[in-house]
Amino acid sequence: MSGGPLVIARDVHRDYALSGAAVHAVRGVSLEIARGEYVAIVGPSGCGKSTLLNLLGAIDRPTRGSVSIDDTVVSALPDRDATQFRLRHIGFVFQRFYLLPVLTARENVELPMAEARVATRDRRARARELLGYVGLAERAEHRPAELSGGEQQRVAIARALANRPTILLADEPTGELDAQTGNDVIELFDRLNHDGTTILVVTHDEKLAGAARRVVHMLDGRVVRDEPLLRRA
Amino acid sequence: MRLQLAILSLRRHASRTALAMLGVAVSAAMLLDMVMLATGMRESFSTLLGRNGFTIRVSPRGTLPFDSEATIGAAADAAAIMRRLNGVTAVSPVLGATIHVLREGAPVAAFALGIDPAVQGDYELLDGAHPTRADAIVASDALLAAAGARVGDTLDIAAGFDPQLQTYTGRRRLVVTGRARFLFLSATDRAAAIPLATAQAMGGATRADRASLFMVRTAPNVDAEPVRLAIERSLPRVTALSTAGAVAEAENRLSYFRQLAFILGAVSLIVGFLLVTTIVTVGVNERLGEIAVMRAIGVSRLHIVQQIVIEGIGLSVIGASAGLLLGLVTARYLNSILRGFPGLPDAIDFFLFQPASAFQSLGLLVVAGIAAGVYPSWRAASLPISATLREEAVG
């Protein structure tokens, strides 16, 4: 672990073809995120913020430029290594929660730990600890269909934290939630960051963006403004 | 956890999974039946011919046993020559003839075998004693029923009928000493065995010292082929056929059965493969978003493939196991129908369960099930994660 920025994106481009036409989703983005930061990326739909998040999370590769996390150039990793990197260093939260419907909340949280070969007893204890942290200890044995949207998103957050990731990446985490449950998630992110987790969220939700300590504005695939927010004490 | 996920994924659509397993079971049952049919008659025929250790059949030159009414003359000398050959432990002469059981009303026609009771290999005694006396006869149940006779009864039997004189020839009064099951005849055939000398005497001059067939027993450690060749060299008037040769001849005649069984078996295998492929592909396509998320959170491509392949194995193994039972039941039923064909030896089975062949064929189906899961799972696990998630989110 170095003392420099945790995430460094250098002149990142991402082009892809859509119905035969070239789409320049990300155009030369450079960005640094320090350890322990809480950053929100905002901008209109189609501005490239989700694409940038995917590039930073090593589930997509830049057409040009590089992304490194914790001194690892993730944009150059072969698929197998990128998968291992995501497993051990990155926690993902998606707008649609994407829990496995056949597993209980606890089993969903255990899934990344099972993949990382954590012993059954340890991962069970960790899953219960995380579900307690997100306020769902009593709902551990429920399946996703038996949980509300807000509860499912909290389970997804617990799953993202399972392997103690270096950074938590969230794509519109409040996008499918009502105001009250969205507030619960915002508070949870705030608490996570307070406890030391580095967080990067992509959002349209002004309230969620307002909870971050820094907001990066994107437009047409470019960063147009990068501003720290005044934080409440 | 992969096993747990695979089981839960199959249970997620329980009725679809059950129907798929049923389909695989039917496919497996058909495959098993075709394998049993392809090998059953050959094995059953081979076992039948090898019974009692007789490895060579000797018939008049150019004929197969009981293919014609031709006989071998100087049967006693021929038998003696064969007994002297190296490796021969016994020679059983057989003379086939039609007999008539005379009784009140219409006479009952039957097929009689003149045999040497000490070395015969044509029947199994069910009750009573072998026909060791000159006036003894053992009969099949069908003949006893038709003649209205029982063990201990005396029957008036003729070897022939002279149409000009309207009289029966070669008449004897023979005592039924036993009931027998004739191995090379069907259960409904009216059949009898009498001492060879009696059969020859009843046949008159045309049957004196003649035999339709010799069955030759060789020592267990002796290769029958050189003995067969030695017989043909010693007796130019005969054709000697080893059990292996007879089986090959039978196989040749039954090649249509085998081809049919092979084609239908291959079709069953392909149907099973396509069924599992379809079910796994449908299941995978429904879960593209889940698979992309699993990849995103760090589940390896290999583990996703393994989980989906386990689902294919589950479908195949359970389906094949049910198919084994279903196949055995249907084979038994079909066997009973086919064995009812007139003229077929009672001891012949069309469908013979051979564990090695059966498990090999079902194993092949399971392998097909594994192969069926590999492609759709690898394809799904190889889809670009971000694009798949975007499409799933839009969908």
XYZ file of C-alpha atoms in Angstrom:
628
model
C 0.000 0.000 0.000
C 1.518 3.342 -1.107
C 0.863 6.775 0.325
C -0.365 8.113 -3.063
C -3.905 8.171 -4.469
C -5.842 4.923 -4.226
C -7.361 5.274 -7.702
C -5.575 6.879 -10.638
C -7.239 7.173 -14.047
C -5.059 8.624 -16.785
C -6.545 9.916 -20.053
C -9.154 7.172 -20.101
C -11.171 6.706 -23.270
C -13.908 4.194 -23.941
C -15.385 3.831 -27.393
C -17.840 1.218 -28.523
C -19.994 0.526 -31.525
C -23.743 0.911 -31.256
C -25.811 -0.097 -34.305
C -22.759 0.388 -36.469
C -22.017 3.889 -35.154
C -19.022 4.655 -32.947
C -19.957 5.935 -29.491
C -17.317 7.811 -27.504
C -18.658 7.111 -24.048
C -15.633 8.357 -22.115
C -13.264 10.891 -23.640
C -9.974 11.405 -21.940
C -10.956 11.310 -18.276
C -8.192 11.696 -15.710
C -9.086 11.311 -12.074
C -7.486 10.551 -8.749
C -9.269 9.326 -5.647
C -7.549 9.274 -2.309
C -7.917 6.524 0.256
C -10.951 7.150 2.467
C -12.597 9.585 0.066
C -16.305 9.631 -0.668
C -16.772 10.735 -4.277
C -19.949 11.154 -6.293
C -19.957 11.274 -10.081
C -22.951 13.151 -11.417
C -24.187 14.190 -14.796
C -27.050 13.725 -17.237
C -28.026 10.299 -18.582
C -25.625 9.065 -21.243
C -22.768 11.289 -20.120
C -20.530 8.253 -19.518
C -20.529 8.103 -15.727
C -21.580 4.435 -15.465
C -19.063 3.529 -18.173
C -16.353 5.305 -16.174
C -17.422 3.429 -13.028
C -17.163 0.117 -14.902
C -13.696 1.045 -16.132
C -12.576 1.973 -12.628
C -14.066 -1.295 -11.344
C -12.184 -3.470 -13.873
C -15.316 -4.930 -15.409
C -14.584 -3.053 -18.620
C -11.348 -2.049 -20.343
C -10.523 1.424 -21.626
C -9.972 1.834 -25.353
C -7.093 4.096 -24.417
C -5.510 5.285 -21.192
C -4.972 3.442 -17.925
C -6.639 2.805 -14.597
C -4.716 1.771 -11.523
C -6.017 0.940 -8.107
C -3.756 0.576 -5.134
C -0.709 0.485 -7.454
C -2.173 -2.241 -9.680
C -2.812 -1.268 -13.291
C -6.200 -2.949 -13.489
C -6.800 -1.840 -17.075
C -3.944 -4.124 -18.178
C -4.925 -7.193 -16.184
C -5.916 -10.332 -18.066
C -9.456 -11.522 -17.412
C -8.543 -14.061 -14.735
C -6.462 -11.570 -12.757
C -9.070 -8.837 -13.173
C -11.669 -11.218 -11.752
C -9.462 -11.964 -8.752
C -8.803 -8.244 -8.305
C -12.521 -7.463 -8.276
C -13.122 -10.279 -5.816
C -10.575 -9.085 -3.301
C -10.351 -5.304 -3.817
C -13.622 -3.964 -5.198
C -17.150 -3.982 -3.838
C -19.945 -3.377 -6.315
C -23.442 -2.075 -5.591
C -25.894 -1.931 -8.484
C -29.066 0.011 -9.038
C -31.087 -3.208 -9.406
C -29.479 -4.917 -6.394
C -28.905 -8.119 -8.408
C -29.079 -10.520 -5.506
C -29.295 -14.193 -6.422
C -32.972 -15.012 -5.860
C -32.351 -18.640 -4.902
C -30.069 -17.715 -1.992
C -30.988 -16.216 1.353
C -29.673 -12.800 2.383
C -26.910 -14.482 4.381
C -25.953 -16.791 1.529
C -25.835 -13.845 -0.883
C -23.396 -12.093 1.437
C -21.381 -15.296 1.765
C -21.062 -15.773 -1.999
C -17.965 -13.594 -2.608
C -16.326 -15.050 0.518
C -16.999 -18.597 -0.706
C -15.385 -17.634 -4.005
C -12.409 -16.277 -2.054
C -12.218 -19.633 -0.206
C -12.986 -18.196 3.218
C -13.741 -21.009 5.658
C -17.459 -21.713 6.101
C -17.506 -20.804 9.778
C -15.629 -17.537 9.201
C -17.757 -16.432 6.292
C -20.955 -17.249 8.159
C -19.813 -15.122 11.071
C -18.740 -12.303 8.735
C -22.058 -12.438 6.860
C -23.987 -12.153 10.127
C -21.739 -9.295 11.241
C -22.312 -7.419 7.969
C -26.055 -8.013 7.985
C -26.079 -6.679 11.536
C -24.108 -3.651 10.344
C -26.703 -2.870 7.656
C -29.536 -3.527 10.126
C -30.781 -6.825 8.703
C -29.627 -9.362 11.263
C -33.193 -10.557 11.726
C -33.722 -10.998 7.985
C -30.634 -13.120 7.349
C -32.522 -16.259 6.343
C -34.982 -14.516 4.062
C -34.744 -14.732 0.316
C -34.643 -11.542 -1.793
C -38.278 -11.943 -2.833
C -39.226 -11.682 0.850
C -37.325 -8.411 1.331
C -38.262 -4.841 0.436
C -36.237 -2.916 -2.148
C -34.376 -1.028 0.557
C -33.583 -4.232 2.406
C -32.351 -5.868 -0.784
C -30.046 -2.925 -1.459
C -28.658 -3.156 2.069
C -28.005 -6.866 1.540
C -26.241 -5.952 -1.719
C -24.107 -3.438 0.205
C -23.262 -6.093 2.782
C -22.295 -8.431 -0.078
C -20.080 -5.721 -1.578
C -18.271 -5.368 1.744
C -17.830 -9.102 2.310
C -14.176 -9.391 1.317
C -13.198 -6.071 2.906
C -12.727 -4.257 -0.429
C -10.287 -1.434 -1.014
C -13.030 0.634 -2.609
C -16.814 0.462 -2.843
C -18.282 1.350 -6.253
C -22.004 2.033 -6.467
C -24.024 2.679 -9.614
C -27.249 4.574 -8.840
C -27.683 2.750 -5.510
C -30.822 4.731 -4.654
C -32.226 4.697 -8.188
C -34.892 2.081 -7.473
C -35.721 3.112 -3.923
C -38.330 5.425 -2.485
C -37.221 8.520 -0.606
C -37.217 6.974 2.869
C -35.319 3.802 1.954
C -33.016 5.909 -0.222
C -32.219 7.959 2.875
C -31.387 4.762 4.762
C -28.867 3.837 2.068
C -27.393 7.347 2.102
C -26.961 7.119 5.851
C -25.402 3.699 5.500
C -22.868 4.975 2.952
C -22.086 7.889 5.225
C -21.455 5.523 8.102
C -19.308 3.245 5.932
C -17.169 6.169 4.818
C -16.919 7.381 8.383
C -15.646 3.904 9.277
C -12.912 4.178 6.638
C -14.371 2.769 3.410
C -13.455 4.567 0.186
C -16.642 5.103 -1.803
C -17.320 6.137 -5.369
C -20.979 6.538 -6.356
C -22.535 7.353 -9.690
C -25.886 9.010 -9.149
C -28.632 11.287 -10.288
C -29.780 11.589 -6.700
C -28.839 15.067 -5.505
C -29.246 14.042 -1.918
C -26.835 11.141 -2.325
C -24.388 13.348 -4.255
C -24.716 15.913 -1.516
C -23.680 13.371 1.062
C -20.354 12.829 -0.717
C -17.254 14.868 0.116
C -16.382 15.487 -3.480
C -18.532 15.674 -6.597
C -17.228 15.039 -10.103
C -19.456 16.441 -12.857
C -19.418 14.763 -16.258
C -20.815 15.839 -19.576
C -20.429 14.126 -22.942
C -17.820 11.697 -21.648
C -15.636 14.326 -20.034
C -15.109 15.597 -16.513
C -16.263 19.178 -16.597
C -16.028 20.008 -12.906
C -14.438 18.361 -9.899
C -15.290 20.030 -6.630
C -14.952 19.206 -2.969
C -18.103 19.873 -0.948
C -18.289 21.590 2.355
C -19.025 18.819 4.772
C -21.102 18.870 7.835
C -19.136 18.160 10.946
C -21.587 -23.425 -2.833
C -21.570 -24.203 -6.565
C -23.396 -27.469 -5.913
C -25.896 -25.671 -3.686
C -26.442 -22.985 -6.324
C -26.895 -25.615 -9.031
C -29.473 -27.530 -6.989
C -31.334 -24.350 -6.059
C -31.303 -23.174 -9.663
C -32.840 -26.469 -10.785
C -35.450 -26.239 -8.024
C -36.257 -22.664 -9.012
C -38.353 -23.981 -11.918
C -39.323 -27.300 -10.407
C -41.946 -28.311 -12.964
C -39.687 -27.440 -15.905
C -36.833 -29.370 -14.329
C -39.105 -32.357 -13.660
C -40.324 -32.382 -17.257
C -36.773 -32.139 -18.553
C -35.715 -35.027 -16.324
C -38.668 -37.042 -17.571
C -37.621 -36.313 -21.149
C -34.063 -37.400 -20.411
C -35.444 -40.514 -18.689
C -37.453 -41.463 -21.780
C -34.424 -40.819 -23.967
C -32.214 -42.864 -21.626
C -34.759 -45.692 -21.513
C -34.836 -45.853 -25.292
C -31.057 -45.746 -25.482
C -30.794 -48.543 -22.923
C -33.393 -50.649 -24.721
C -31.595 -50.211 -28.028
C -28.272 -51.229 -26.448
C -29.985 -54.224 -24.868
C -31.555 -55.102 -28.216
C -28.302 -54.655 -30.157
C -26.367 -57.022 -27.931
C -29.124 -59.097 -26.350
C -29.832 -61.612 -29.075
C -26.164 -62.191 -29.813
C -25.279 -62.776 -26.168
C -28.374 -64.817 -25.525
C -27.737 -66.961 -28.618
C -24.088 -67.370 -27.681
C -25.018 -68.426 -24.146
C -27.589 -70.853 -25.505
C -25.127 -72.491 -27.894
C -22.433 -72.701 -25.260
C -24.700 -74.419 -22.771
C -23.443 -77.790 -21.557
C -20.041 -77.087 -23.071
C -20.866 -77.966 -26.693
C -18.658 -75.760 -28.839
C -19.021 -77.305 -32.302
C -22.070 -78.310 -34.352
C -21.594 -80.780 -37.190
C -24.238 -80.948 -39.896
C -24.480 -82.365 -43.430
C -22.082 -80.549 -45.753
C -23.313 -77.157 -46.897
C -26.133 -76.916 -44.382
C -26.688 -75.325 -41.022
C -28.068 -77.455 -38.185
C -31.668 -78.415 -38.952
C -31.652 -76.106 -41.965
C -32.785 -79.024 -44.110
C -33.910 -82.628 -43.744
C -30.509 -83.911 -44.908
C -28.767 -86.370 -42.600
C -25.269 -87.749 -42.119
C -24.821 -91.426 -42.871
C -22.647 -93.889 -40.945
C -23.336 -91.833 -37.867
C -21.752 -94.298 -35.438
C -18.458 -94.282 -37.336
C -18.527 -90.510 -37.683
C -19.090 -90.154 -33.950
C -16.245 -92.553 -33.237
C -13.866 -90.627 -35.519
C -14.714 -87.368 -33.834
C -14.321 -88.833 -30.326
C -10.773 -89.804 -31.210
C -9.764 -86.237 -32.134
C -7.567 -84.305 -29.694
C -9.511 -81.980 -27.434
C -12.903 -83.644 -27.971
C -14.481 -84.800 -24.717
C -17.936 -85.827 -25.937
C -20.000 -86.229 -29.097
C -23.769 -86.050 -28.994
C -25.580 -87.320 -32.104
C -29.046 -85.947 -32.796
C -31.584 -87.187 -35.305
C -34.566 -84.972 -36.004
C -37.880 -86.421 -37.111
C -41.578 -85.704 -37.187
C -43.652 -88.060 -35.058
C -47.391 -88.566 -34.652
C -48.977 -89.304 -31.326
C -51.898 -91.552 -32.164
C -54.942 -91.306 -29.969
C -58.679 -91.181 -30.232
C -59.541 -88.362 -32.583
C -56.915 -86.579 -34.658
C -53.286 -87.590 -34.151
C -50.944 -84.996 -32.680
C -47.877 -84.158 -34.751
C -44.671 -83.283 -32.938
C -40.974 -82.780 -33.527
C -38.843 -85.523 -32.049
C -35.141 -85.599 -31.357
C -33.320 -88.872 -31.238
C -30.594 -88.305 -28.675
C -28.066 -90.024 -26.469
C -29.410 -89.244 -22.980
C -25.933 -89.504 -21.481
C -24.529 -86.567 -23.480
C -27.537 -84.697 -24.844
C -27.652 -80.888 -24.836
C -31.062 -80.224 -26.341
C -33.364 -80.141 -23.354
C -33.593 -79.526 -19.637
C -35.510 -82.102 -17.671
C -38.266 -80.465 -15.623
C -39.725 -83.585 -14.077
C -39.210 -87.386 -14.177
C -36.310 -89.216 -15.801
C -34.270 -89.154 -19.008
C -35.285 -91.594 -21.802
C -32.594 -94.157 -21.073
C -34.733 -97.139 -22.023
C -35.537 -97.958 -25.646
C -39.270 -97.421 -25.056
C -38.948 -94.144 -23.178
C -39.833 -90.622 -24.247
C -39.672 -87.198 -22.614
C -42.021 -84.541 -23.914
C -42.588 -80.818 -23.789
C -45.531 -79.458 -21.862
C -47.119 -78.376 -25.133
C -47.017 -81.923 -26.480
C -48.278 -83.448 -23.244
C -51.146 -80.956 -23.199
C -52.032 -81.615 -26.853
C -51.882 -85.403 -26.363
C -53.685 -85.238 -23.030
C -50.864 -87.232 -21.471
C -48.873 -87.156 -18.230
C -45.587 -88.573 -17.017
C -46.056 -92.346 -16.689
C -48.547 -92.657 -19.537
C -47.880 -94.844 -22.550
C -48.256 -93.248 -25.953
C -48.845 -94.881 -29.327
C -46.362 -93.118 -31.584
C -45.655 -93.402 -35.310
C -42.672 -92.100 -37.231
C -44.512 -91.590 -40.503
C -47.688 -91.966 -42.531
C -47.982 -93.835 -45.813
C -50.638 -92.016 -47.823
C -51.020 -94.838 -50.327
C -51.637 -97.503 -47.725
C -53.269 -95.008 -45.357
C -51.304 -96.483 -42.484
C -48.853 -95.179 -39.933
C -45.327 -96.506 -40.129
C -42.657 -97.075 -37.531
C -45.131 -97.415 -34.702
C -43.957 -97.855 -31.128
C -45.535 -97.732 -27.723
C -43.399 -95.392 -25.655
C -43.661 -94.541 -21.981
C -43.462 -90.880 -20.976
C -40.661 -90.811 -18.419
C -40.317 -87.074 -18.048
C -41.269 -83.484 -18.889
C -38.672 -81.334 -20.555
C -37.960 -77.796 -21.750
C -36.396 -77.892 -25.199
C -33.687 -75.234 -25.398
C -33.714 -74.649 -29.139
C -37.474 -74.717 -29.561
C -40.183 -72.358 -28.456
C -42.306 -73.030 -25.404
C -45.323 -73.656 -27.635
C -43.596 -76.247 -29.805
C -44.750 -79.830 -29.401
C -41.474 -81.634 -28.950
C -40.107 -84.900 -27.643
C -36.802 -86.655 -27.092
C -36.325 -90.390 -27.538
C -33.249 -92.588 -27.589
C -31.306 -92.236 -30.847
C -31.509 -95.945 -31.595
C -35.285 -95.884 -31.195
C -35.584 -92.870 -33.497
C -33.393 -94.561 -36.118
C -35.338 -97.806 -35.873
C -38.707 -96.044 -36.143
C -37.515 -94.225 -39.260
C -36.806 -97.501 -41.046
C -34.072 -98.004 -43.612
C -33.834 -94.337 -44.533
C -32.888 -93.416 -41.003
C -30.713 -96.346 -39.999
C -27.351 -95.220 -38.606
C -28.012 -91.619 -39.582
C -27.883 -88.347 -37.644
C -29.074 -84.853 -38.480
C -26.482 -83.220 -36.305
C -23.612 -83.898 -33.968
C -22.899 -81.617 -31.060
C -19.258 -81.788 -30.044
C -17.964 -80.853 -26.623
C -14.334 -79.766 -26.313
C -12.134 -79.542 -23.236
C -12.454 -76.153 -21.502
C -8.892 -75.078 -22.272
C -8.995 -76.176 -25.912
C -9.494 -73.764 -28.819
C -12.492 -75.068 -30.775
C -11.301 -73.784 -34.140
C -8.495 -76.348 -34.758
C -10.863 -79.110 -33.641
C -13.490 -77.845 -36.057
C -10.978 -77.896 -38.899
C -9.858 -81.391 -37.899
C -13.454 -82.621 -38.032
C -13.945 -81.226 -41.526
C -10.679 -82.831 -42.627
C -11.647 -86.195 -41.135
C -15.239 -86.161 -42.376
C -15.526 -84.603 -45.843
C -19.313 -85.059 -45.871
C -19.934 -82.604 -43.037
C -19.795 -78.944 -42.217
C -18.513 -78.150 -38.751
C -19.568 -74.866 -37.211
C -18.062 -73.522 -34.022
C -20.135 -71.542 -31.539
C -18.193 -68.423 -32.515
C -18.958 -69.142 -36.164
C -22.607 -69.779 -35.398
C -22.801 -66.535 -33.446
C -21.152 -64.702 -36.343
C -23.645 -66.283 -38.726
C -26.512 -65.280 -36.446
C -25.088 -61.778 -36.170
C -24.972 -61.582 -39.924
C -28.604 -62.574 -40.149
C -29.543 -60.145 -37.357
C -27.601 -57.204 -38.753
C -30.835 -55.324 -39.507
C -31.759 -55.514 -35.838
C -28.380 -54.155 -34.858
C -28.472 -51.338 -37.390
C -31.956 -50.371 -36.294
C -30.913 -50.461 -32.653
C -27.787 -48.429 -33.387
C -29.690 -45.744 -35.281
C -32.463 -45.476 -32.702
C -29.894 -45.491 -29.888
C -27.959 -42.672 -31.565
C -31.192 -40.720 -32.048
C -32.002 -41.184 -28.343
C -28.578 -39.911 -27.401
C -28.926 -36.870 -29.648
C -32.420 -36.149 -28.320
C -31.130 -36.372 -24.737
C -28.239 -34.057 -25.585
C -30.509 -31.516 -27.288
C -32.992 -31.660 -24.429
C -30.368 -30.906 -21.808
C -28.802 -28.238 -24.053
C -32.180 -26.559 -24.513
C -33.046 -26.583 -20.832
C -29.608 -25.367 -19.772
C -29.583 -22.674 -22.485
C -33.038 -21.434 -21.482
C -31.976 -21.401 -17.827
C -28.747 -19.576 -18.626
C -30.449 -16.983 -20.818
C -32.873 -16.216 -18.017
C -29.946 -15.565 -15.711
C -27.602 -13.515 -17.871
C -27.901 -10.579 -15.474
C -27.189 -12.774 -12.460
C -24.225 -14.325 -14.209
C -22.855 -10.907 -15.155
C -23.212 -9.757 -11.543
C -21.472 -12.881 -10.296
C -18.647 -12.143 -12.693
C -18.598 -8.502 -11.559
C -18.266 -9.412 -7.884
C -15.368 -11.707 -8.693
C -16.769 -15.177 -9.382
C -14.479 -16.803 -11.915
C -15.641 -17.851 -15.352
C -14.630 -21.436 -14.591
C -16.753 -21.556 -11.449
C -19.785 -20.241 -13.305
C -19.277 -22.883 -15.993
C -18.883 -25.539 -13.295
C -22.111 -24.498 -11.597
C -24.098 -24.653 -14.828
C -22.468 -27.892 -15.905
C -23.451 -29.370 -12.532
C -27.035 -28.470 -13.408
C -26.652 -30.370 -16.702
C -25.123 -33.313 -14.857
C -27.974 -33.249 -12.349
C -30.557 -33.367 -15.128
C -28.674 -36.133 -16.926
C -27.860 -38.309 -13.915
C -31.346 -38.203 -12.416
C -32.905 -38.608 -15.856
C -30.579 -41.499 -16.726
C -31.257 -43.212 -13.388
C -35.001 -42.981 -13.930
C -34.386 -44.072 -17.524
C -32.595 -47.183 -16.286
C -35.696 -48.312 -14.414
C -38.016 -47.281 -17.229
C -35.795 -49.019 -19.788
C -35.752 -52.268 -17.827
C -39.527 -52.264 -17.471
C -40.130 -51.535 -21.171
C -37.461 -54.064 -22.227
C -39.159 -56.739 -20.166
C -42.494 -55.939 -21.739
C -41.107 -55.812 -25.291
C -39.166 -59.016 -24.694
C -42.333 -60.827 -23.693
C -43.993 -59.657 -26.927
C -41.066 -60.624 -29.177
C -40.559 -63.990 -27.505
C -44.128 -64.814 -28.440
C -43.099 -65.015 -32.114
C -43.657 -68.600 -33.274
C -40.612 -70.818 -33.734
C -38.185 -68.868 -31.582
C -36.173 -70.828 -29.028
C -37.577 -70.428 -25.557
C -34.148 -69.591 -24.171
C -33.557 -66.647 -26.516
C -33.893 -63.134 -25.129
C -34.142 -60.114 -27.411
C -33.338 -57.658 -24.635
C -30.525 -58.744 -22.381
C -29.410 -56.511 -19.532
C -25.644 -56.386 -19.456
C -24.482 -54.030 -16.706
C -21.287 -52.960 -18.486
C -23.036 -52.040 -21.755
C -25.985 -50.453 -19.956
C -23.849 -48.263 -17.728
C -21.579 -47.352 -20.628
C -24.525 -46.127 -22.666
C -26.062 -44.241 -19.745
C -22.613 -42.856 -18.964
C -22.487 -41.617 -22.535
C -25.783 -39.823 -21.959
C -24.394 -38.195 -18.819
C -21.293 -37.118 -20.755
C -23.653 -35.678 -23.380
C -25.384 -33.815 -20.533
C -22.058 -32.403 -19.387
C -21.184 -31.354 -22.921
C -24.637 -29.819 -23.234
C -23.938 -27.490 -20.304
C -20.449 -26.409 -21.333
C -21.207 -24.266 -24.364
C -24.127 -22.164 -23.062
C -22.412 -21.648 -19.709
C -19.082 -20.672 -21.271
C -20.851 -18.330 -23.660
C -22.784 -16.683 -20.810
C -19.701 -16.441 -18.611
C -17.775 -14.865 -21.484
C -20.262 -12.104 -22.270
C -18.938 -8.587 -21.595
C -20.013 -7.810 -18.044
C -20.771 -4.131 -18.389
C -22.695 -4.494 -21.668
C -24.713 -7.390 -20.258
C -25.591 -5.452 -17.128
C -26.588 -2.453 -19.232
C -28.840 -4.606 -21.429
C -30.349 -6.362 -18.430
C -31.015 -2.998 -16.778
C -32.780 -1.768 -19.923
C -34.650 -5.077 -20.282
